[in-house]
């Protein structure tokens, strides 16, 4: 049978773009449909604009630290409006770059919503298009709980486009998006309250790292309230009135929910083709990103495996190698280094102490708690913390975690070592880069079992 395309990709985010370009490079005729903007969550409304705001939010503290180093920074002021305008210019540039790269790879871009009609057909507008293979790469979308007055709340999507900086803001949630935006708003001068329904922020991360981040955020003036949730939101003359689970009330200018994301499969038509979804709506795939339908694959957040941009890119690349280069490739999902751009930031790779005890039994834990050198003259009382987790039976480092300045940069190199299965002895044999915070990872000697 002749098809319109060898590959039709739904969604031009990180995973879809990578898969499209690589598949086209192997000779496939490829089209990608995108109903919003090329670049996906990361480039348009996620990692990139968020990281730009994180940078912006640090300058207040940097100006204070500068005095300790002999600088008189004089009067300073901040304009949210100027920042958002500059951020938008950069996002436009990146969007254009993604389009240019797809066009250079001979990938046809269809600026429209596409839905699945069958195993080998999609609908775009009033037109049906056929393809030998369909790749679903539609990502995820923020979810909001069923709370009275929830229509008055925003998500991270809208937070990136606020007309003005709220004087008071409540962030609901305890995951990485929540702690990052709490730090952003706080650094820019908003009074921030963070509410999390469970016992400690950053569920799933190493418990010591969670506790220490909470301490540092609180020191910076963020009102972190755990075991607390919102039961109702009401718009009043004074602002948004939040009723909390303990019966108390809060008045705020804005409330941002970061309570989870869901696979973006609603209305996509996958059921028509017989594609199996899990109870969250995620596309169920095997180790090669293959669904139960022979002609349909899925990569990225829509599969709800590991919701990280670099992982989606790896999955997209592996898909193209598997289907178009006769090289079956399974994207590995172990020892993935990642960062949380909280303040201070977190870098982590491998298992937490809690996971290691369950998985390996006997372990050794090495830690170091210190004040980064930058703060000795800068005057900040912010501390840093590093942690290595070692499987006692093999001496392999199975987890590495850091809270503190530059941790998001440092963890990339440590991630290579953990992925390679290096031992604590090999860490110890490595010469330290001095003076640096990174050297703590090769200097820790005292352990606990």
Short mmCIF file of C-alpha atoms in Angstrom, two decimals:
data_model
loop_
_atom_site.label_atom_id
_atom_site.label_comp_id
_atom_site.label_asym_id
_atom_site.label_seq_id
_atom_site.Cartn_x
_atom_site.Cartn_y
_atom_site.Cartn_z
CA UNK A 1 0.00 0.00 0.00
CA UNK A 2 1.18 3.53 -0.79
CA UNK A 3 1.08 5.95 2.15
CA UNK A 4 1.26 9.74 2.13
CA UNK A 5 4.17 9.55 4.57
CA UNK A 6 6.49 6.94 5.99
CA UNK A 7 6.22 8.62 9.38
CA UNK A 8 3.62 11.00 10.75
CA UNK A 9 4.52 12.56 14.11
CA UNK A 10 1.87 14.16 16.31
CA UNK A 11 3.54 16.78 18.48
CA UNK A 12 6.63 18.88 17.76
CA UNK A 13 8.18 18.87 21.21
CA UNK A 14 11.62 17.59 22.10
CA UNK A 15 10.88 13.92 21.48
CA UNK A 16 8.87 14.41 18.31
CA UNK A 17 11.37 16.81 16.77
CA UNK A 18 14.33 14.51 17.45
CA UNK A 19 12.51 11.48 16.07
CA UNK A 20 11.44 13.41 12.96
CA UNK A 21 14.90 14.70 12.14
CA UNK A 22 16.69 11.39 12.68
CA UNK A 23 14.08 9.39 10.77
CA UNK A 24 14.25 11.82 7.86
CA UNK A 25 18.02 11.51 7.90
CA UNK A 26 17.60 7.78 7.38
CA UNK A 27 15.51 8.44 4.26
CA UNK A 28 11.97 8.41 5.63
CA UNK A 29 9.35 10.83 4.31
CA UNK A 30 8.26 12.61 7.48
CA UNK A 31 5.57 15.08 8.53
CA UNK A 32 5.06 16.50 12.01
CA UNK A 33 1.83 18.15 13.17
CA UNK A 34 1.84 20.77 15.91
CA UNK A 35 -1.23 22.70 17.02
CA UNK A 36 0.66 25.34 19.03
CA UNK A 37 4.33 26.16 18.59
CA UNK A 38 7.29 24.01 17.60
CA UNK A 39 9.51 23.30 20.60
CA UNK A 40 7.03 21.75 22.99
CA UNK A 41 6.74 22.10 26.75
CA UNK A 42 10.46 22.53 27.42
CA UNK A 43 11.18 25.33 24.99
CA UNK A 44 7.86 27.16 24.99
CA UNK A 45 6.40 26.83 28.48
CA UNK A 46 8.78 24.75 30.57
CA UNK A 47 12.47 24.29 31.26
CA UNK A 48 13.83 27.14 29.16
CA UNK A 49 11.60 30.07 30.17
CA UNK A 50 11.56 28.80 33.75
CA UNK A 51 15.37 28.69 33.90
CA UNK A 52 15.53 32.25 32.55
CA UNK A 53 13.24 33.35 35.38
CA UNK A 54 15.38 31.45 37.87
CA UNK A 55 18.43 33.38 36.68
CA UNK A 56 16.55 36.65 37.03
CA UNK A 57 15.42 35.84 40.56
CA UNK A 58 19.00 35.34 41.81
CA UNK A 59 20.21 38.89 41.21
CA UNK A 60 18.72 40.33 44.40
CA UNK A 61 20.84 37.98 46.50
CA UNK A 62 23.83 38.49 44.20
CA UNK A 63 23.68 42.25 44.71
CA UNK A 64 23.73 41.70 48.47
CA UNK A 65 26.66 39.28 48.21
CA UNK A 66 28.56 41.77 46.03
CA UNK A 67 28.90 44.16 48.96
CA UNK A 68 30.96 41.56 50.79
CA UNK A 69 33.35 41.55 47.84
CA UNK A 70 33.87 45.29 47.78
CA UNK A 71 31.23 46.22 45.20
CA UNK A 72 28.84 49.09 45.74
CA UNK A 73 25.94 48.17 43.48
CA UNK A 74 23.98 51.35 44.15
CA UNK A 75 20.24 51.59 43.68
CA UNK A 76 18.60 48.67 41.91
CA UNK A 77 15.09 47.97 40.70
CA UNK A 78 13.32 45.13 38.99
CA UNK A 79 10.78 45.15 36.15
CA UNK A 80 8.75 41.99 35.69
CA UNK A 81 7.37 43.41 32.46
CA UNK A 82 10.84 43.88 30.94
CA UNK A 83 11.88 40.38 31.99
CA UNK A 84 8.82 38.74 30.43
CA UNK A 85 9.30 40.71 27.22
CA UNK A 86 12.95 39.64 26.99
CA UNK A 87 11.99 36.04 27.80
CA UNK A 88 9.41 36.08 25.02
CA UNK A 89 11.99 37.30 22.50
CA UNK A 90 14.27 34.38 23.40
CA UNK A 91 11.44 31.85 23.15
CA UNK A 92 10.54 33.25 19.72
CA UNK A 93 14.18 32.81 18.66
CA UNK A 94 14.26 29.20 19.82
CA UNK A 95 10.91 28.45 18.20
CA UNK A 96 12.30 29.77 14.91
CA UNK A 97 15.46 27.70 15.33
CA UNK A 98 13.46 24.50 15.83
CA UNK A 99 11.42 25.26 12.71
CA UNK A 100 14.59 25.96 10.74
CA UNK A 101 16.19 22.70 11.85
CA UNK A 102 13.13 20.66 10.89
CA UNK A 103 12.97 22.31 7.48
CA UNK A 104 16.69 21.71 6.97
CA UNK A 105 16.05 18.03 7.69
CA UNK A 106 13.31 17.93 5.02
CA UNK A 107 10.57 17.37 7.59
CA UNK A 108 7.21 18.82 6.60
CA UNK A 109 5.63 20.90 9.38
CA UNK A 110 1.83 20.94 9.56
CA UNK A 111 0.61 23.77 11.78
CA UNK A 112 -2.59 22.14 12.94
CA UNK A 113 -4.06 19.72 15.44
CA UNK A 114 -3.93 16.10 14.31
CA UNK A 115 -6.00 13.22 15.65
CA UNK A 116 -5.69 9.49 15.09
CA UNK A 117 -8.31 7.92 12.84
CA UNK A 118 -6.90 4.42 12.61
CA UNK A 119 -3.67 2.39 12.70
CA UNK A 120 -2.37 4.17 9.59
CA UNK A 121 -4.42 7.35 9.33
CA UNK A 122 -4.70 10.73 10.99
CA UNK A 123 -7.10 13.60 10.52
CA UNK A 124 -5.85 17.15 10.09
CA UNK A 125 -8.72 19.59 9.74
CA UNK A 126 -11.08 18.06 7.18
CA UNK A 127 -8.33 16.04 5.54
CA UNK A 128 -7.33 12.42 6.19
CA UNK A 129 -3.63 11.60 5.86
CA UNK A 130 -2.13 8.12 5.75
CA UNK A 131 1.21 7.01 7.17
CA UNK A 132 3.01 3.69 7.47
CA UNK A 133 4.02 4.61 11.03
CA UNK A 134 2.49 7.07 13.49
CA UNK A 135 4.47 8.47 16.40
CA UNK A 136 2.56 10.06 19.29
CA UNK A 137 4.63 12.72 21.05
CA UNK A 138 2.01 15.05 22.50
CA UNK A 139 3.63 15.48 25.92
CA UNK A 140 1.81 16.35 29.14
CA UNK A 141 -0.36 19.13 30.51
CA UNK A 142 -0.82 20.61 34.02
CA UNK A 143 -3.69 19.15 36.02
CA UNK A 144 -5.88 21.05 38.48
CA UNK A 145 -7.79 19.50 41.39
CA UNK A 146 -11.55 19.77 41.79
CA UNK A 147 -11.59 22.58 44.35
CA UNK A 148 -14.38 25.18 44.59
CA UNK A 149 -13.08 28.36 42.93
CA UNK A 150 -10.26 26.60 41.08
CA UNK A 151 -11.03 28.78 38.03
CA UNK A 152 -9.29 31.64 39.86
CA UNK A 153 -6.00 29.71 40.06
CA UNK A 154 -3.19 29.54 37.50
CA UNK A 155 -0.63 26.92 36.54
CA UNK A 156 3.02 27.28 35.51
CA UNK A 157 1.76 27.97 31.96
CA UNK A 158 0.06 31.20 32.97
CA UNK A 159 2.73 32.11 35.53
CA UNK A 160 5.13 32.66 32.64
CA UNK A 161 2.83 35.30 31.15
CA UNK A 162 1.51 37.27 34.13
CA UNK A 163 1.00 40.96 33.35
CA UNK A 164 2.63 41.97 36.63
CA UNK A 165 4.46 40.43 39.55
CA UNK A 166 2.03 39.54 42.36
CA UNK A 167 2.84 41.10 45.72
CA UNK A 168 1.60 37.96 47.46
CA UNK A 169 1.48 34.51 45.87
CA UNK A 170 0.56 31.06 47.11
CA UNK A 171 2.13 28.06 45.38
CA UNK A 172 0.24 24.81 45.89
CA UNK A 173 2.25 21.64 45.43
CA UNK A 174 5.47 20.04 46.57
CA UNK A 175 7.16 18.85 43.40
CA UNK A 176 10.04 20.38 41.49
CA UNK A 177 7.85 22.86 39.57
CA UNK A 178 6.32 24.09 42.83
CA UNK A 179 9.63 24.63 44.65
CA UNK A 180 11.17 26.27 41.58
CA UNK A 181 8.39 28.82 41.18
CA UNK A 182 8.30 29.47 44.93
CA UNK A 183 11.98 30.43 44.63
CA UNK A 184 11.38 32.50 41.50
CA UNK A 185 8.61 34.61 43.02
CA UNK A 186 10.46 34.96 46.34
CA UNK A 187 13.67 36.06 44.65
CA UNK A 188 11.82 38.74 42.72
CA UNK A 189 10.28 40.21 45.85
CA UNK A 190 6.89 38.52 46.22
CA UNK A 191 5.76 37.22 49.60
CA UNK A 192 5.46 33.50 49.00
CA UNK A 193 3.56 30.79 50.82
CA UNK A 194 4.00 27.20 49.62
CA UNK A 195 1.39 24.62 50.60
CA UNK A 196 1.93 20.89 50.28
CA UNK A 197 -0.57 18.25 51.34
CA UNK A 198 2.01 15.66 52.43
CA UNK A 199 4.67 15.57 55.13
CA UNK A 200 7.61 16.98 53.15
CA UNK A 201 8.27 18.64 49.78
CA UNK A 202 9.86 16.78 46.83
CA UNK A 203 8.35 13.35 47.35
CA UNK A 204 10.53 10.69 45.72
CA UNK A 205 13.80 12.53 46.34
CA UNK A 206 16.32 11.60 49.04
CA UNK A 207 14.84 12.46 52.44
CA UNK A 208 17.89 14.37 53.69
CA UNK A 209 17.89 16.51 50.56
CA UNK A 210 14.17 17.19 51.03
CA UNK A 211 14.61 18.25 54.63
CA UNK A 212 17.58 20.48 53.91
CA UNK A 213 15.89 22.23 50.98
CA UNK A 214 12.90 23.00 53.19
CA UNK A 215 15.26 24.54 55.75
CA UNK A 216 17.02 26.69 53.16
CA UNK A 217 13.77 27.86 51.54
CA UNK A 218 12.40 28.81 54.95
CA UNK A 219 15.60 30.75 55.73
CA UNK A 220 15.04 32.73 52.54
CA UNK A 221 11.61 33.83 53.76
CA UNK A 222 9.32 31.35 51.99
CA UNK A 223 6.49 30.20 54.25
CA UNK A 224 6.55 26.46 53.60
CA UNK A 225 3.55 24.69 55.11
CA UNK A 226 3.44 20.91 54.83
CA UNK A 227 0.42 18.73 55.62
CA UNK A 228 -1.68 21.64 54.38
CA UNK A 229 -3.98 21.97 51.38
CA UNK A 230 -6.61 24.31 49.93
CA UNK A 231 -10.27 23.40 50.31
CA UNK A 232 -11.77 26.47 48.59
CA UNK A 233 -10.81 29.61 46.66
CA UNK A 234 -12.99 32.71 46.70
CA UNK A 235 -12.49 35.98 44.84
CA UNK A 236 -12.99 38.97 47.14
CA UNK A 237 -12.33 42.71 47.07
CA UNK A 238 -9.10 42.13 48.99
CA UNK A 239 -7.84 39.39 46.67
CA UNK A 240 -8.20 35.62 46.54
CA UNK A 241 -9.31 34.10 49.84
CA UNK A 242 -8.05 30.56 50.36
CA UNK A 243 -9.61 28.28 52.94
CA UNK A 244 -7.10 25.71 54.18
CA UNK A 245 -7.48 22.19 55.56
CA UNK A 246 -6.77 23.40 59.11
CA UNK A 247 -9.68 25.85 58.85
CA UNK A 248 -7.50 28.94 58.55
CA UNK A 249 -7.72 31.46 55.71
CA UNK A 250 -5.16 33.18 53.49
CA UNK A 251 -5.57 36.30 51.35
CA UNK A 252 -3.32 36.40 48.29
CA UNK A 253 -3.01 38.13 44.93
CA UNK A 254 -2.39 34.91 43.01
CA UNK A 255 -2.50 31.17 43.60
CA UNK A 256 -0.47 28.88 41.38
CA UNK A 257 -1.10 25.15 41.29
CA UNK A 258 1.78 22.78 40.53
CA UNK A 259 0.10 19.58 41.64
CA UNK A 260 0.90 17.32 38.75
CA UNK A 261 0.78 16.83 35.01
CA UNK A 262 -1.18 14.34 32.93
CA UNK A 263 -0.39 12.70 29.56
CA UNK A 264 -1.90 14.79 26.77
CA UNK A 265 -4.09 12.13 25.13
CA UNK A 266 -7.61 13.50 25.63
CA UNK A 267 -9.45 13.74 22.32
CA UNK A 268 -6.49 12.35 20.40
CA UNK A 269 -8.48 9.44 18.98
CA UNK A 270 -6.07 6.72 20.07
CA UNK A 271 -8.95 4.50 21.13
CA UNK A 272 -10.17 4.42 17.51
CA UNK A 273 -6.92 2.74 16.53
CA UNK A 274 -7.07 0.35 19.49
CA UNK A 275 -4.10 1.85 21.33
CA UNK A 276 -4.03 0.86 24.99
CA UNK A 277 -3.84 3.62 27.62
CA UNK A 278 -3.33 3.28 31.36
CA UNK A 279 -5.69 4.73 33.98
CA UNK A 280 -3.89 8.09 33.82
CA UNK A 281 -4.35 8.26 30.07
CA UNK A 282 -0.72 7.48 29.32
CA UNK A 283 0.14 5.52 26.19
CA UNK A 284 1.37 2.07 27.18
CA UNK A 285 4.58 1.15 25.36
CA UNK A 286 7.26 -1.52 25.47
CA UNK A 287 11.01 -0.99 25.86
CA UNK A 288 11.18 0.19 22.24
CA UNK A 289 8.37 2.77 22.63
CA UNK A 290 6.05 0.47 20.65
CA UNK A 291 2.33 0.41 21.50
CA UNK A 292 0.11 -2.64 21.19
CA UNK A 293 -0.77 -1.46 17.65
CA UNK A 294 1.95 -2.49 15.22
CA UNK A 295 2.11 0.83 13.32
CA UNK A 296 1.92 3.21 16.31
CA UNK A 297 4.69 4.28 18.69
CA UNK A 298 4.87 6.90 21.44
CA UNK A 299 7.68 8.79 23.16
CA UNK A 300 8.09 11.43 25.85
CA UNK A 301 5.79 12.58 28.62
CA UNK A 302 2.72 11.12 26.91
CA UNK A 303 4.02 7.67 27.96
CA UNK A 304 4.46 8.74 31.60
CA UNK A 305 7.78 6.93 31.96
CA UNK A 306 10.31 9.59 32.97
CA UNK A 307 8.96 13.08 32.30
CA UNK A 308 12.19 14.85 31.42
CA UNK A 309 13.15 16.59 28.18
CA UNK A 310 16.49 14.78 27.67
CA UNK A 311 14.71 11.47 28.21
CA UNK A 312 12.11 12.32 25.54
CA UNK A 313 14.97 13.18 23.18
CA UNK A 314 16.68 9.85 23.91
CA UNK A 315 13.41 7.99 23.35
CA UNK A 316 12.78 9.82 20.06
CA UNK A 317 16.29 9.05 18.83
CA UNK A 318 16.04 5.40 19.88
CA UNK A 319 12.70 5.09 18.05
CA UNK A 320 14.24 6.36 14.82
CA UNK A 321 17.22 4.01 15.13
CA UNK A 322 14.91 1.08 15.79
CA UNK A 323 12.41 1.68 12.99
CA UNK A 324 14.48 3.38 10.29
CA UNK A 325 18.05 2.18 10.79
CA UNK A 326 17.46 -1.50 11.58
CA UNK A 327 19.16 -0.93 14.94
CA UNK A 328 16.79 -1.95 17.75
CA UNK A 329 17.58 0.51 20.52
CA UNK A 330 15.93 0.72 23.92
CA UNK A 331 16.33 4.05 25.73
CA UNK A 332 17.75 3.31 29.17
CA UNK A 333 15.88 4.80 32.10
CA UNK A 334 18.34 4.08 34.89
CA UNK A 335 20.86 6.43 36.53
CA UNK A 336 19.33 9.54 34.94
CA UNK A 337 21.00 12.70 36.25
CA UNK A 338 18.57 15.52 36.85
CA UNK A 339 18.37 18.93 38.47
CA UNK A 340 15.81 20.89 40.43
CA UNK A 341 16.31 24.63 39.96
CA UNK A 342 15.17 25.41 43.45
CA UNK A 343 17.06 27.95 45.56
CA UNK A 344 19.51 26.50 46.37
CA UNK A 345 19.41 24.03 43.46
CA UNK A 346 19.55 20.26 43.63
CA UNK A 347 21.48 17.81 41.48
CA UNK A 348 20.76 14.12 41.78
CA UNK A 349 21.50 10.82 40.04
CA UNK A 350 20.77 7.23 40.97
CA UNK A 351 18.83 6.02 43.98
CA UNK A 352 17.98 7.77 47.24
CA UNK A 353 19.19 6.39 50.56
CA UNK A 354 15.72 5.00 51.20
CA UNK A 355 15.56 3.27 47.82
CA UNK A 356 19.11 1.93 48.23
CA UNK A 357 18.34 0.30 51.57
CA UNK A 358 15.38 -1.46 50.00
CA UNK A 359 17.19 -2.42 46.80
CA UNK A 360 20.68 -3.30 48.04
CA UNK A 361 20.29 -4.04 51.73
CA UNK A 362 23.71 -3.16 53.15
CA UNK A 363 24.90 0.27 52.07
CA UNK A 364 27.35 2.94 53.12
CA UNK A 365 26.31 6.60 53.16
CA UNK A 366 28.82 9.44 52.92
CA UNK A 367 27.77 13.05 53.52
CA UNK A 368 29.29 16.51 53.73
CA UNK A 369 27.55 19.64 55.03
CA UNK A 370 29.41 22.88 54.38
CA UNK A 371 29.22 26.58 53.59
CA UNK A 372 30.12 27.29 49.95
CA UNK A 373 33.21 29.46 49.57
CA UNK A 374 31.26 32.17 47.74
CA UNK A 375 29.24 32.84 50.88
CA UNK A 376 32.22 33.30 53.19
CA UNK A 377 32.62 36.93 52.10
CA UNK A 378 29.17 37.30 50.56
CA UNK A 379 27.51 36.96 53.94
CA UNK A 380 24.77 34.48 53.10
CA UNK A 381 24.10 31.72 55.63
CA UNK A 382 23.04 29.32 52.86
CA UNK A 383 24.68 25.92 53.19
CA UNK A 384 25.45 23.10 50.78
CA UNK A 385 25.14 19.36 51.23
CA UNK A 386 26.60 16.44 49.26
CA UNK A 387 25.80 12.76 49.60
CA UNK A 388 27.10 9.51 48.12
CA UNK A 389 25.34 6.16 48.53
CA UNK A 390 27.45 3.03 48.05
CA UNK A 391 26.41 -0.60 47.64
CA UNK A 392 28.54 -2.30 50.29
CA UNK A 393 28.75 -5.60 48.39
CA UNK A 394 30.27 -4.10 45.22
CA UNK A 395 31.61 -0.71 46.43
CA UNK A 396 29.69 0.87 43.49
CA UNK A 397 28.31 4.36 43.93
CA UNK A 398 24.59 3.88 43.27
CA UNK A 399 23.36 7.34 44.25
CA UNK A 400 24.77 10.86 44.35
CA UNK A 401 22.91 13.93 45.56
CA UNK A 402 23.77 17.56 46.11
CA UNK A 403 22.00 20.64 47.39
CA UNK A 404 23.80 23.91 46.87
CA UNK A 405 25.44 26.33 44.47
CA UNK A 406 26.31 24.85 41.06
CA UNK A 407 24.84 21.43 41.93
CA UNK A 408 22.89 21.32 38.67
CA UNK A 409 26.15 21.72 36.73
CA UNK A 410 28.23 19.43 38.94
CA UNK A 411 25.81 16.50 38.79
CA UNK A 412 26.30 16.05 35.03
CA UNK A 413 29.87 14.84 35.54
CA UNK A 414 28.95 12.76 38.56
CA UNK A 415 26.14 11.25 36.50
CA UNK A 416 28.64 9.84 34.03
CA UNK A 417 30.52 8.16 36.86
CA UNK A 418 27.38 6.64 38.39
CA UNK A 419 26.10 5.48 34.99
CA UNK A 420 29.49 3.86 34.33
CA UNK A 421 29.27 1.96 37.62
CA UNK A 422 32.36 3.46 39.21
CA UNK A 423 33.24 2.46 42.76
CA UNK A 424 33.78 4.58 45.84
CA UNK A 425 37.45 3.62 45.63
CA UNK A 426 37.63 5.12 42.14
CA UNK A 427 35.95 8.29 43.38
CA UNK A 428 38.56 8.46 46.15
CA UNK A 429 41.40 7.99 43.65
CA UNK A 430 40.26 11.02 41.67
CA UNK A 431 42.17 14.25 42.33
CA UNK A 432 40.01 17.01 43.77
CA UNK A 433 39.44 20.29 41.93
CA UNK A 434 40.31 22.84 44.60
CA UNK A 435 38.79 25.10 45.78
CA UNK A 436 35.37 23.99 44.61
CA UNK A 437 32.16 22.49 45.94
CA UNK A 438 32.48 19.64 43.43
CA UNK A 439 35.57 18.33 45.21
CA UNK A 440 33.41 17.14 48.11
CA UNK A 441 32.36 14.17 45.98
CA UNK A 442 35.92 12.80 45.98
CA UNK A 443 36.88 13.80 49.53
CA UNK A 444 34.19 12.18 51.69
CA UNK A 445 35.76 9.55 53.96
CA UNK A 446 33.46 8.98 56.94
CA UNK A 447 30.41 6.82 56.38
CA UNK A 448 27.39 5.46 58.15
CA UNK A 449 25.78 2.11 57.41
#
